[in-house]
Coordinates of C-alpha atoms and ligand atoms in Angstrom, one line a residue:
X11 CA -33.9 -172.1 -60.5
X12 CA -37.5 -171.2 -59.0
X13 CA -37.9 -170.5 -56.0
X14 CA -41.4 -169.9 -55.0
X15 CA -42.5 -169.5 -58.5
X16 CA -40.2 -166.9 -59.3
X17 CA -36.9 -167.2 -61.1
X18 CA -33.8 -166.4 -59.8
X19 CA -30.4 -166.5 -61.7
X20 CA -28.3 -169.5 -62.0
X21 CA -25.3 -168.5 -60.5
X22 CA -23.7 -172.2 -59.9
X23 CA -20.8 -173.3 -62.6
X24 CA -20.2 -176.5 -63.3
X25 CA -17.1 -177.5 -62.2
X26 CA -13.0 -176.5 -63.9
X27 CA -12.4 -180.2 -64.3
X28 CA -16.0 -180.5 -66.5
X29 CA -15.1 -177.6 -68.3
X30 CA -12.4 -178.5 -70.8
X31 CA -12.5 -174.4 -72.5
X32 CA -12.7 -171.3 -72.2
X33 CA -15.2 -169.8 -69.9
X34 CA -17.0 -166.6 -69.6
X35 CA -18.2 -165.9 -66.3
X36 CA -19.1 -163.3 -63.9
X37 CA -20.9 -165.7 -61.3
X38 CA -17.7 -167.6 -60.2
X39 CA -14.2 -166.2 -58.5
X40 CA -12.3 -168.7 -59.4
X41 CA -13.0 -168.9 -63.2
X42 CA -11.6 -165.4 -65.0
X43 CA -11.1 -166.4 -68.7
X44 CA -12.8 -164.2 -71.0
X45 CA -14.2 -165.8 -73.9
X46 CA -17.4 -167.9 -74.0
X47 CA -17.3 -171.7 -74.3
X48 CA -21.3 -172.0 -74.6
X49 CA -21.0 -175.2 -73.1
X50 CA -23.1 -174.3 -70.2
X51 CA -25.6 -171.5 -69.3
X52 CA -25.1 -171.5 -66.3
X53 CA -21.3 -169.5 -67.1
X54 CA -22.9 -167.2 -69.3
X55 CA -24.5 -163.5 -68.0
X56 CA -26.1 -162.5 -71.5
X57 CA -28.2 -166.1 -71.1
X58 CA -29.5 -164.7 -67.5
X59 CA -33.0 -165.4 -68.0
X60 CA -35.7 -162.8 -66.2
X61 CA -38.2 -164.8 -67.5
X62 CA -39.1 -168.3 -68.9
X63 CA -37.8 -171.5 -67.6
X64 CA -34.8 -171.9 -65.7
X65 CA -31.8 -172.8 -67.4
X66 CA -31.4 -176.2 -65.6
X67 CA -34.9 -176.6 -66.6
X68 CA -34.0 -176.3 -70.4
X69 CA -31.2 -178.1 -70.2
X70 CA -32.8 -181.0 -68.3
X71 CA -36.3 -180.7 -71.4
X72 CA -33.6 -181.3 -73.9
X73 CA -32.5 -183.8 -72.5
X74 CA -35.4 -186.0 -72.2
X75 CA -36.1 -185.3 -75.5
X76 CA -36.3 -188.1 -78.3
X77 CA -35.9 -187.0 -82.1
X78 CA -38.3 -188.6 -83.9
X79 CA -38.0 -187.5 -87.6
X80 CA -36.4 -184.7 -89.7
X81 CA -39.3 -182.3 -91.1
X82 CA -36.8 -179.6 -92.4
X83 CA -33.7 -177.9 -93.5
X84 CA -32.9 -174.6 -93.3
X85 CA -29.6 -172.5 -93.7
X86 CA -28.2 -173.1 -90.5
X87 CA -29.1 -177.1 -89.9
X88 CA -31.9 -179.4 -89.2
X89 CA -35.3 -179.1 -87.9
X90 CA -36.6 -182.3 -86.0
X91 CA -39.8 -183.3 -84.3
X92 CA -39.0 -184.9 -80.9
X93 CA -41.1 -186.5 -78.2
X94 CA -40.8 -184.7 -74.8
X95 CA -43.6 -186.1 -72.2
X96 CA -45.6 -187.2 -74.8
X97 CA -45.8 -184.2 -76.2
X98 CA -44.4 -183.2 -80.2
X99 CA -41.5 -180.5 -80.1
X100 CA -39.8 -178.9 -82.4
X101 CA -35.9 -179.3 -82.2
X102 CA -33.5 -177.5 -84.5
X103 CA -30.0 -178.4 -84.0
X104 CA -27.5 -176.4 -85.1
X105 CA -23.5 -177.7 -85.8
X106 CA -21.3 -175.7 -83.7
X107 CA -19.9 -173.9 -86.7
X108 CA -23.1 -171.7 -86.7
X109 CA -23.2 -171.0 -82.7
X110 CA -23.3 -167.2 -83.3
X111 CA -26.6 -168.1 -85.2
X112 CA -27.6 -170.7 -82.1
X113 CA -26.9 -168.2 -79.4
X114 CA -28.4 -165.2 -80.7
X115 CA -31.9 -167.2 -81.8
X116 CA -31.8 -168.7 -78.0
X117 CA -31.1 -164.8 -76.7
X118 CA -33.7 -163.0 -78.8
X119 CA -36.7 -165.9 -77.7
X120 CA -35.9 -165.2 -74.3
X121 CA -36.6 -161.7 -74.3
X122 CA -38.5 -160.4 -71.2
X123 CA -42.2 -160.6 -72.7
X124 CA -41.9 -161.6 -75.8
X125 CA -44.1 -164.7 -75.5
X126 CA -47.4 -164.1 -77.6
X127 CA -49.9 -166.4 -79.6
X128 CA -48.7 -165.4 -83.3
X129 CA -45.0 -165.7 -82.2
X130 CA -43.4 -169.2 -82.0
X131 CA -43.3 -170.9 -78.3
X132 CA -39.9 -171.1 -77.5
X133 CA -39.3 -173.9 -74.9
X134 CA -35.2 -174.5 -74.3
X135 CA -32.0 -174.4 -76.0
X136 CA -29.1 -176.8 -74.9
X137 CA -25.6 -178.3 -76.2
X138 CA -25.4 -182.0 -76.7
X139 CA -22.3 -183.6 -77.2
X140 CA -22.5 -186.5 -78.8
X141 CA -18.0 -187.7 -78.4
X142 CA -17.6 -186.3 -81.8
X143 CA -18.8 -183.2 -82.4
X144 CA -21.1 -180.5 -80.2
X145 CA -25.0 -180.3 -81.7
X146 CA -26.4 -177.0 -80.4
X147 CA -30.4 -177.6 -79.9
X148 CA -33.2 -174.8 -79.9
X149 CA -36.4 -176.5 -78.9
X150 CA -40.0 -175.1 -79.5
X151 CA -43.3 -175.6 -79.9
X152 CA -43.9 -178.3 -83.2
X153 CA -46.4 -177.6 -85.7
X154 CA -47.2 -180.1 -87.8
X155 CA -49.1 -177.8 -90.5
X156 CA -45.4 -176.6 -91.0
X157 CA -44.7 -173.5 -92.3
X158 CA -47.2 -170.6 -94.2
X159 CA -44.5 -171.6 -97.5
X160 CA -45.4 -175.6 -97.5
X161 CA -49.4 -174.7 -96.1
X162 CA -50.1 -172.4 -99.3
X163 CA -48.3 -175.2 -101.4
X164 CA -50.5 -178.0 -100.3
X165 CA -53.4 -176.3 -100.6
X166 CA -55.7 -172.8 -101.1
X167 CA -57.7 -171.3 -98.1
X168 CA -60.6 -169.8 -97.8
X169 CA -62.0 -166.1 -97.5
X170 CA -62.1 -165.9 -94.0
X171 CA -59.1 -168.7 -93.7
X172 CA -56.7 -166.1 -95.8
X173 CA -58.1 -163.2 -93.5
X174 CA -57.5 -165.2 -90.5
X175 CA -53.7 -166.5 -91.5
X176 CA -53.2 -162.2 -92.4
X177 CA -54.1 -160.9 -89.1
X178 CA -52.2 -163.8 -87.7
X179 CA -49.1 -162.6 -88.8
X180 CA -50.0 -158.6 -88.3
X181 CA -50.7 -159.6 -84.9
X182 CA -47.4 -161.1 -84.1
X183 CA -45.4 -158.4 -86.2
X184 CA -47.1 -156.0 -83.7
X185 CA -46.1 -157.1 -80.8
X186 CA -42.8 -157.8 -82.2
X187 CA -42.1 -154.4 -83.3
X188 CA -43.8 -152.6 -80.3
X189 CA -41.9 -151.1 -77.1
X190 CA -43.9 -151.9 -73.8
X191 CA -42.4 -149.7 -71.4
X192 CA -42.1 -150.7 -67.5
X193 CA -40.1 -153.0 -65.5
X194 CA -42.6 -155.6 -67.4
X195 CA -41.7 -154.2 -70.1
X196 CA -40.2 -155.6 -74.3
X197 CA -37.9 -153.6 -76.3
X198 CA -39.2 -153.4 -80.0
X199 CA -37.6 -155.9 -82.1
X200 CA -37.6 -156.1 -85.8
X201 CA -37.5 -159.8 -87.4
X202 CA -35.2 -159.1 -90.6
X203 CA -35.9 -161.7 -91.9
X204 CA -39.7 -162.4 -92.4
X205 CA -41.4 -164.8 -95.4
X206 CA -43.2 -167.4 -95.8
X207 CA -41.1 -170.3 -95.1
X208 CA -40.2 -168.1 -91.2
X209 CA -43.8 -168.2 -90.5
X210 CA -46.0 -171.5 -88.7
X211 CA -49.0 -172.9 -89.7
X212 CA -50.7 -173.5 -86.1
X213 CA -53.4 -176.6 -85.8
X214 CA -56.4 -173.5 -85.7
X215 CA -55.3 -172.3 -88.7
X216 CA -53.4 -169.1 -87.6
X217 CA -49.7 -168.2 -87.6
X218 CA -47.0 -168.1 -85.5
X219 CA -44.1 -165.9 -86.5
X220 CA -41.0 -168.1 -86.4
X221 CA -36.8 -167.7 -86.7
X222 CA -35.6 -164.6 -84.9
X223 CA -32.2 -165.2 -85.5
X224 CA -31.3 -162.4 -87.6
X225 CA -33.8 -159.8 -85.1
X226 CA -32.1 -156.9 -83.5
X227 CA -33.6 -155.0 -80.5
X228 CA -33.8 -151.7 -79.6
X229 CA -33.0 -149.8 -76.7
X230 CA -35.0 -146.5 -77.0
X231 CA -33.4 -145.1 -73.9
X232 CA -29.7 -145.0 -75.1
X233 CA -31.6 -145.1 -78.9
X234 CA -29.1 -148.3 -79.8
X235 CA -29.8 -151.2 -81.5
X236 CA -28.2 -154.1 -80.0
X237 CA -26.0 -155.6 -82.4
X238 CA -23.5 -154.0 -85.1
X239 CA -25.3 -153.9 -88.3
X240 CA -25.1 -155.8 -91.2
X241 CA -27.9 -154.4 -93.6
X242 CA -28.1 -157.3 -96.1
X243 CA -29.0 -160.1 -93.6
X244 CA -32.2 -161.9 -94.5
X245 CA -33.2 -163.5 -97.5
X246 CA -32.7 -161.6 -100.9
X247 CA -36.2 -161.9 -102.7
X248 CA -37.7 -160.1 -99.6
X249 CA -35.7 -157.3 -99.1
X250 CA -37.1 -154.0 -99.2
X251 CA -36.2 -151.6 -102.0
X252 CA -33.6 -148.9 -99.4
X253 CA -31.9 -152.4 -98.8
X254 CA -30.9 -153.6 -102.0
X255 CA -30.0 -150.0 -102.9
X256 CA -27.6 -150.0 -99.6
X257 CA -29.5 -146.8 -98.4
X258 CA -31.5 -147.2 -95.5
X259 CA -30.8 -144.9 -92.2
X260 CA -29.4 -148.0 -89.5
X261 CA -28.9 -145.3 -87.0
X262 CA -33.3 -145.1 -86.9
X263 CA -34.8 -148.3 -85.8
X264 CA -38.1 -147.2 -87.5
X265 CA -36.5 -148.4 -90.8
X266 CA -35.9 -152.1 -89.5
X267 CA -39.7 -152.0 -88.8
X268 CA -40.2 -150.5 -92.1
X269 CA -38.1 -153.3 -94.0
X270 CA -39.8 -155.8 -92.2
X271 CA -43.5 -154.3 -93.9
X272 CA -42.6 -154.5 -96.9
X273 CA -42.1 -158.3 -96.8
X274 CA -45.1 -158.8 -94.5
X275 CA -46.8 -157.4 -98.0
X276 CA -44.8 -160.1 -100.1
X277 CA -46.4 -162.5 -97.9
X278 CA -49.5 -161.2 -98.2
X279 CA -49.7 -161.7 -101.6
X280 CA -48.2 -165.5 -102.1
X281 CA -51.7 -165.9 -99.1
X282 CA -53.7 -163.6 -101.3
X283 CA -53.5 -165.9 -104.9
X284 CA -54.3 -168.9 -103.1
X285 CA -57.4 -167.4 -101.8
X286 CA -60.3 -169.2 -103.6
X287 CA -63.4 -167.3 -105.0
X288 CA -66.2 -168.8 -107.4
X289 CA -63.8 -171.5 -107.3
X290 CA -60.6 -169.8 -108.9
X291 CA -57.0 -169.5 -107.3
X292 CA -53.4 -169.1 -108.8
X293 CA -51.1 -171.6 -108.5
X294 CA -48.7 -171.2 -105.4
X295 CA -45.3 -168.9 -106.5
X296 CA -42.9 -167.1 -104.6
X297 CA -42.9 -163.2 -104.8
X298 CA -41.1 -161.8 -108.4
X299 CA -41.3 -165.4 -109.7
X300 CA -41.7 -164.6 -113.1
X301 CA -39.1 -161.5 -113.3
X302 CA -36.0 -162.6 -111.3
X303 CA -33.9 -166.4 -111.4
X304 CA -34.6 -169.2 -108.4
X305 CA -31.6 -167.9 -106.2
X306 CA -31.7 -164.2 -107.2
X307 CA -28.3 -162.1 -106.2
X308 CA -28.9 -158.7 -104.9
X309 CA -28.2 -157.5 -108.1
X310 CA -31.1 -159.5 -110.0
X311 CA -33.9 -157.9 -106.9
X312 CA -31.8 -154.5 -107.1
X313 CA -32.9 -154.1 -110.8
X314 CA -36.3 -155.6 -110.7
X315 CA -37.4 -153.7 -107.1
X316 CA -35.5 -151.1 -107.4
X317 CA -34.7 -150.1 -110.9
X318 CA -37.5 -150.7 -112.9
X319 CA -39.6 -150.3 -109.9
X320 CA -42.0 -153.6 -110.4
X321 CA -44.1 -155.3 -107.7
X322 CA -46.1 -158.5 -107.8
X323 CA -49.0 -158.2 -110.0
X324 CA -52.6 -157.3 -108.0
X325 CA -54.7 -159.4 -110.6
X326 CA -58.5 -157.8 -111.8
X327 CA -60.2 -160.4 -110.4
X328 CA -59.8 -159.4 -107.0
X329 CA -61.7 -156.1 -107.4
X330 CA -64.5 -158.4 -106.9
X331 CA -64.2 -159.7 -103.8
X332 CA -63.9 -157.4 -100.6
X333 CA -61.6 -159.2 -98.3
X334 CA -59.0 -159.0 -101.5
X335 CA -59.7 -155.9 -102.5
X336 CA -58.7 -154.7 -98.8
X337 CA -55.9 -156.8 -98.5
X338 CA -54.8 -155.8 -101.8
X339 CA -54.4 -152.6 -101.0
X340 CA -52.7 -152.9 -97.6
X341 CA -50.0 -155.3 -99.6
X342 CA -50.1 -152.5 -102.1
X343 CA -49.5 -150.2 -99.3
X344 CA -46.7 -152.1 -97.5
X345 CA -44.4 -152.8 -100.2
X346 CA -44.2 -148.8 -101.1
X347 CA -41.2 -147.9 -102.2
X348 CA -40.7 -145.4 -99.4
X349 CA -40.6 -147.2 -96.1
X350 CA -42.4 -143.5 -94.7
X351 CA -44.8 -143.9 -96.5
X352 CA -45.6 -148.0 -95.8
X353 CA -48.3 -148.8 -93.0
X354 CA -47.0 -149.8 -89.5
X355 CA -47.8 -153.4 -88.2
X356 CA -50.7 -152.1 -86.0
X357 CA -52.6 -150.5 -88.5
X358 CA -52.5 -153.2 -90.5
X359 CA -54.0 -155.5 -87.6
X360 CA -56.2 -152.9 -86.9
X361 CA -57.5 -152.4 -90.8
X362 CA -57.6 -156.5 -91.0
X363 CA -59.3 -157.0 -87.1
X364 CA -62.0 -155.0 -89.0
X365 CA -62.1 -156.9 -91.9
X366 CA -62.0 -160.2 -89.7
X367 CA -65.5 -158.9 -87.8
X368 CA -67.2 -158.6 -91.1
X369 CA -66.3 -161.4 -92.6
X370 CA -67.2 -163.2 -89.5
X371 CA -71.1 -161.5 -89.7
X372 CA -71.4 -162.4 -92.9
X373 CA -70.7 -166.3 -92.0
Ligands
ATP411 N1 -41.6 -175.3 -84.9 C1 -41.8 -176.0 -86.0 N2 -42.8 -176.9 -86.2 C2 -42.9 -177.6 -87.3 N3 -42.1 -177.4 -88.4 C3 -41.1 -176.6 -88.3 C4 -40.9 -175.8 -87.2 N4 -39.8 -175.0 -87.4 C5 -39.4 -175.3 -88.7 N5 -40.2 -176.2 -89.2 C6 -40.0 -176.8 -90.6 O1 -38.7 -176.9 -90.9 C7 -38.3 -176.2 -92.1 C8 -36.9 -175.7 -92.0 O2 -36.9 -174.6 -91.1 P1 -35.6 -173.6 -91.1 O3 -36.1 -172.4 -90.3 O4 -34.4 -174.3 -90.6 O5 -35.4 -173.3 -92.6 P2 -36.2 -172.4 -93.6 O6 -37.0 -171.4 -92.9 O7 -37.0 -173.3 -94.5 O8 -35.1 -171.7 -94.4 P3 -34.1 -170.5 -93.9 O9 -32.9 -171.2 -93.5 O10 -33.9 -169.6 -95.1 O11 -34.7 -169.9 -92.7 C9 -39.4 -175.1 -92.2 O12 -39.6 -174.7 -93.5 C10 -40.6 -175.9 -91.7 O13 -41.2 -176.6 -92.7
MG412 MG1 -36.4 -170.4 -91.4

């Protein structure tokens, strides 16, 4: 609820006869069963929001919302745009087979400061039940360029467009993996899971980092990270080499970070080859399209990344043309086979913010 402005926690349930499961709730006497039922926020303390809108609020957006047409589908479910006030959102509903994946998106959005330009605008996430079955809803901000994956298909960009889309994305990867420390405060938070079809295409042509499902956080004053780790989560053409070879440190949350560069430099280079100078671009391809099969297993990456050591090819042509040139060597740079050795997320804003300015004189 808000009360003068400022949020308090929801600390009403709704009612034993409206709950037909199993509740877990510390806000209510009567109600002592231990296992979530995710049918309401309201009976659930890891879903107590510090920040963003109230859970009534959310539940009362999603509501109201109307589902226009389906613009995408993913591993878990469907991504809709809806009509909300007039206004486009985007609504991805998950069946309640995949809650775990529903309820840790929701949780990791609503992280005390997260909320940032170059990270998708998370608005609400609710339970519809629709007499049949339970539809779990995530609602955000829509963009109707889609994401960085269908942009580069339609089309190539620019000099300055493909140094605008790079910072972009270093941007939101900074704030992402940075601490800020303070009651107003963000934990760090690596994504896990970052390409080209998990980042936005925003209507001024910059990006906004999006699916945080698969992000773990850390807390840096008990040095945990805040889920039990699965290394091989995200998606198996981007992981990093340490991955694929099953050896990275999970006790240091520097090498989630680390992982997490060396696919930022991935994307970098499917933006890089569309990139149009003198009038020449490559056709749009995923990274290690010509070396490894459409659904590669870990094995098929494993040999090709790790084994024989091969990255996507930097072609000659870019030499030629500054913008590439620098952003072929931070690519080259992120995708090191020693996550020590790859560039953190700030310098690479830093080195591109640079880049950006003269690119912007020369205009
Ligand atoms: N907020 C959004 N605004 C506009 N389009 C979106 C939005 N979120 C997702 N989409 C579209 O829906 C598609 C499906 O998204 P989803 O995250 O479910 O799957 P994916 O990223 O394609 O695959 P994966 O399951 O591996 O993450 C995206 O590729 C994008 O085109
Ligand atoms: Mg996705």
């Amino acid at each position: 609820m808000l009360t003068n402005g400022r949020e308090e926690v929801v600390k009403s349930c709704v009612s034993l006869p409206e709950l037909n499961a199993q509740v877990f709730c510390h806000s209510s006497k009567n109600i002592t069963k231990t296992e979530c039922c995710y049918t309401d926020f309201c009976n659930n303390i890891t879903l107590r929001l510090p920040i963003g809108l109230p859970l009534l609020v959310q539940r009362t957006i999603a509501r109201t919302i109307v589902l226009q047409e389906i613009v995408g589908k993913g591993r878990f479910g469907e991504v809709w745009r809806g009509k909300w006030c007039g206004e486009d959102v985007a609504v991805k509903i998950f069946s309640s087979r995949d809650e775990r994946s529903w309820f840790r998106e929701a949780e990791i959005y609503q992280t005390v400061m997260l909320r940032h330009e170059n990270i998708l605008g998370f608005i609400a996430a609710d339970n519809k039940d629709n007499g049949t079955w339970t539809q779990l809803w995530l609602v955000s901000e829509y963009h109707e360029q889609g994401s960085l994956f269908d942009y580069l298909n339609r089309g190539t960009v620019t000099v300055a467009g493909m140094v605008r889309l790079a910072l972009s994305v270093a941007s939101g990867l900074a704030h992402l993996h940075m601490e800020i420390v303070g009651t107003q405060g963000k934990p760090a938070i690596a994504h896990r899971d970052l390409k080209s079809k998990n980042i936005l295409v925003k209507k001024n042509e910059s990006c906004a980092i999006a699916d945080l499902g698969l992000a773990v956080k850390h807390d840096s004053v008990l040095n945990t990270i805040d889920i039990p780790q699965n290394p091989r989560v995200g998606t198996r053409r981007y992981m990093a080499p340490e991955i694929l070879d099953d050896v990275m440190n999970m006790n240091i949350f520097e090498s989630f970070k680390r992982a997490d560069m060396y696919s930022l430099g991935l994307v970098y280079w499917e933006i890089a080859r569309r990139c149009s100078v003198g009038g020449i671009t490559e056709e749009y391809q995923l990274p290690y399209y010509d070396v490894v099969p459409s659904d590669p297993s870990i094995e098929d990456m494993r040999r090709v990344v790790c084994e024989q050591k091969l990255r996507p090819n930097i072609p000659n042509q870019w030499q030629s043309c500054e913008a590439l040139r620098v952003l072929g060597r931070v690519m080259r740079e992120c995708w090191h086979g020693s996550g020590a050795a790859r560039l953190t997320a700030l310098r690479v804003k830093k080195t591109l913010s640079q880049l950006c300015a003269q690119e912007d004189g020369k205009a």
